[in-house]
């Protein structure tokens, strides 16, 4: 099994210090900004999905409501 697994990732240095579980960041502000940007884009996609589902439901109600009240 060890012959089938790649060995290049096994001995590389990790981004964690040995003494604690804290991540060592060389560019803290850039990393935080990227995380905030990812979060905002994800929140925007969730909002777009909610608006789309609401619009579809509203169209269905507009189409089927007159048929039930006729």
Coordinates of N, CA and C in Angstrom, one line a residue:
X1 N 0.8 -1.2 0.0 CA 0.0 0.0 0.0 C 0.9 1.3 0.0
X2 N 2.0 1.2 0.7 CA 2.8 2.4 0.7 C 3.4 2.8 -0.6
X3 N 3.6 1.8 -1.5 CA 4.1 2.1 -2.8 C 3.1 2.8 -3.7
X4 N 1.8 2.7 -3.4 CA 0.8 3.3 -4.2 C 0.5 4.8 -3.7
X5 N 0.9 5.1 -2.5 CA 0.6 6.5 -2.0 C 1.7 7.4 -2.3
X6 N 1.4 8.6 -2.7 CA 2.5 9.6 -3.0 C 3.3 10.0 -1.7
X7 N 4.6 10.1 -1.9 CA 5.4 10.4 -0.7 C 5.8 11.8 -0.6
X8 N 5.4 12.6 -1.6 CA 5.9 14.0 -1.6 C 5.2 14.8 -0.5
X9 N 4.0 14.5 -0.1 CA 3.2 15.2 0.9 C 3.5 14.8 2.3
X10 N 4.2 13.6 2.4 CA 4.4 13.0 3.7 C 5.4 13.8 4.6
X11 N 6.5 14.3 4.0 CA 7.6 14.8 4.7 C 7.7 16.4 4.6
X12 N 6.7 17.0 4.0 CA 6.7 18.4 3.8 C 6.4 19.1 5.2
X13 N 6.9 20.3 5.3 CA 6.6 21.1 6.6 C 5.2 21.5 6.5
X14 N 4.6 21.5 7.7 CA 3.2 21.9 7.8 C 3.2 23.4 8.3
X15 N 2.0 24.0 8.2 CA 1.9 25.4 8.6 C 1.6 25.5 10.0
X16 N 1.7 24.5 10.8 CA 1.4 24.5 12.3 C 2.7 24.5 13.0
X17 N 2.8 25.1 14.2 CA 3.9 25.1 15.0 C 3.9 23.8 15.8
X18 N 5.0 23.4 16.3 CA 5.1 22.1 17.1 C 4.6 22.3 18.5
X19 N 4.7 23.5 19.0 CA 4.3 23.7 20.4 C 2.8 23.8 20.6
X20 N 2.1 24.4 19.7 CA 0.7 24.6 19.9 C 0.0 24.3 18.6
X21 N -1.3 24.3 18.6 CA -2.2 24.1 17.5 C -2.4 25.3 16.7
X22 N -1.8 26.4 17.1 CA -2.1 27.7 16.3 C -1.4 27.7 15.0
X23 N -2.1 28.2 14.0 CA -1.5 28.3 12.7 C -0.6 29.4 12.5
X24 N 0.5 29.2 11.9 CA 1.5 30.3 11.7 C 1.1 30.9 10.3
X25 N 0.8 32.2 10.4 CA 0.4 33.0 9.2 C 1.5 34.1 9.0
X26 N 2.0 34.1 7.8 CA 2.9 35.1 7.4 C 2.2 36.4 7.0
X27 N 1.0 36.3 6.4 CA 0.3 37.4 5.9 C -1.1 37.3 6.6
X28 N -1.2 37.8 7.8 CA -2.5 37.7 8.6 C -3.6 38.5 8.0
X29 N -3.3 39.7 7.6 CA -4.3 40.6 7.1 C -4.9 40.1 5.8
X30 N -4.0 39.6 4.9 CA -4.4 39.1 3.6 C -5.3 37.9 3.8
X31 N -4.9 37.0 4.7 CA -5.7 35.8 4.9 C -7.0 36.1 5.5
X32 N -7.1 37.1 6.4 CA -8.4 37.5 7.0 C -9.3 38.1 5.9
X33 N -8.7 39.0 5.1 CA -9.5 39.6 4.0 C -10.0 38.6 3.1
X34 N -9.2 37.6 2.7 CA -9.7 36.5 1.8 C -10.8 35.7 2.5
X35 N -10.7 35.4 3.8 CA -11.8 34.7 4.4 C -13.0 35.5 4.5
X36 N -12.9 36.8 4.8 CA -14.1 37.7 4.8 C -14.7 37.7 3.4
X37 N -13.9 37.8 2.4 CA -14.4 37.9 1.0 C -15.2 36.6 0.7
X38 N -14.6 35.4 1.0 CA -15.2 34.1 0.8 C -16.6 34.1 1.5
X39 N -16.6 34.5 2.8 CA -17.8 34.5 3.5 C -18.9 35.4 2.9
X40 N -18.5 36.6 2.4 CA -19.5 37.5 1.8 C -20.0 36.9 0.5
X41 N -19.1 36.3 -0.3 CA -19.6 35.7 -1.5 C -20.5 34.5 -1.3
X42 N -20.2 33.7 -0.2 CA -21.1 32.6 0.1 C -22.5 33.2 0.6
X43 N -22.5 34.2 1.4 CA -23.7 34.8 1.9 C -24.5 35.4 0.7
X44 N -23.8 36.0 -0.2 CA -24.5 36.5 -1.4 C -25.2 35.4 -2.2
X45 N -24.5 34.2 -2.4 CA -25.1 33.1 -3.1 C -26.3 32.6 -2.3
X46 N -26.3 32.5 -1.0 CA -27.4 32.0 -0.2 C -28.6 33.0 -0.4
X47 N -28.3 34.3 -0.4 CA -29.4 35.3 -0.6 C -30.0 35.2 -2.0
X48 N -29.1 35.0 -3.0 CA -29.6 34.8 -4.4 C -30.5 33.6 -4.5
X49 N -30.1 32.5 -3.9 CA -30.9 31.3 -3.9 C -32.2 31.5 -3.2
X50 N -32.3 32.2 -2.1 CA -33.5 32.4 -1.4 C -34.4 33.3 -2.2
X51 N -33.9 34.3 -2.9 CA -34.7 35.2 -3.7 C -35.3 34.4 -4.9
X52 N -34.4 33.5 -5.5 CA -34.9 32.8 -6.6 C -36.0 31.8 -6.2
X53 N -35.8 31.1 -5.1 CA -36.9 30.2 -4.7 C -38.2 31.0 -4.3
X54 N -38.1 32.1 -3.7 CA -39.2 32.9 -3.4 C -39.9 33.4 -4.7
X55 N -39.2 33.8 -5.7 CA -39.8 34.2 -7.0 C -40.5 33.0 -7.7
X56 N -39.9 31.9 -7.7 CA -40.5 30.7 -8.3 C -41.8 30.4 -7.5
X57 N -41.8 30.4 -6.2 CA -43.0 30.2 -5.5 C -44.1 31.2 -5.8
X58 N -43.7 32.5 -5.9 CA -44.7 33.5 -6.2 C -45.3 33.3 -7.6
X59 N -44.5 32.9 -8.5 CA -45.0 32.7 -9.9 C -46.0 31.5 -9.9
X60 N -45.7 30.5 -9.1 CA -46.6 29.3 -9.0 C -47.9 29.8 -8.4
X61 N -47.8 30.6 -7.4 CA -49.1 31.0 -6.7 C -49.9 31.9 -7.7
X62 N -49.2 32.8 -8.4 CA -49.9 33.6 -9.4 C -50.6 32.8 -10.5
X63 N -50.0 31.7 -10.9 CA -50.5 30.9 -11.9 C -51.7 30.0 -11.4
X64 N -51.5 29.4 -10.3 CA -52.5 28.4 -9.8 C -53.6 29.0 -8.9
X65 N -53.4 30.1 -8.3 CA -54.4 30.7 -7.5 C -55.7 31.0 -8.3
X66 N -55.7 31.7 -9.4 CA -56.9 31.9 -10.2 C -57.6 30.6 -10.6
X67 N -56.9 29.5 -10.8 CA -57.6 28.3 -11.2 C -58.4 27.7 -10.1
X68 N -57.9 27.9 -8.8 CA -58.7 27.3 -7.7 C -59.9 28.2 -7.3
X69 N -59.9 29.5 -7.7 CA -60.9 30.4 -7.3 C -61.9 30.6 -8.4
X70 N -61.8 29.9 -9.5 CA -62.7 30.1 -10.6 C -64.0 29.3 -10.5

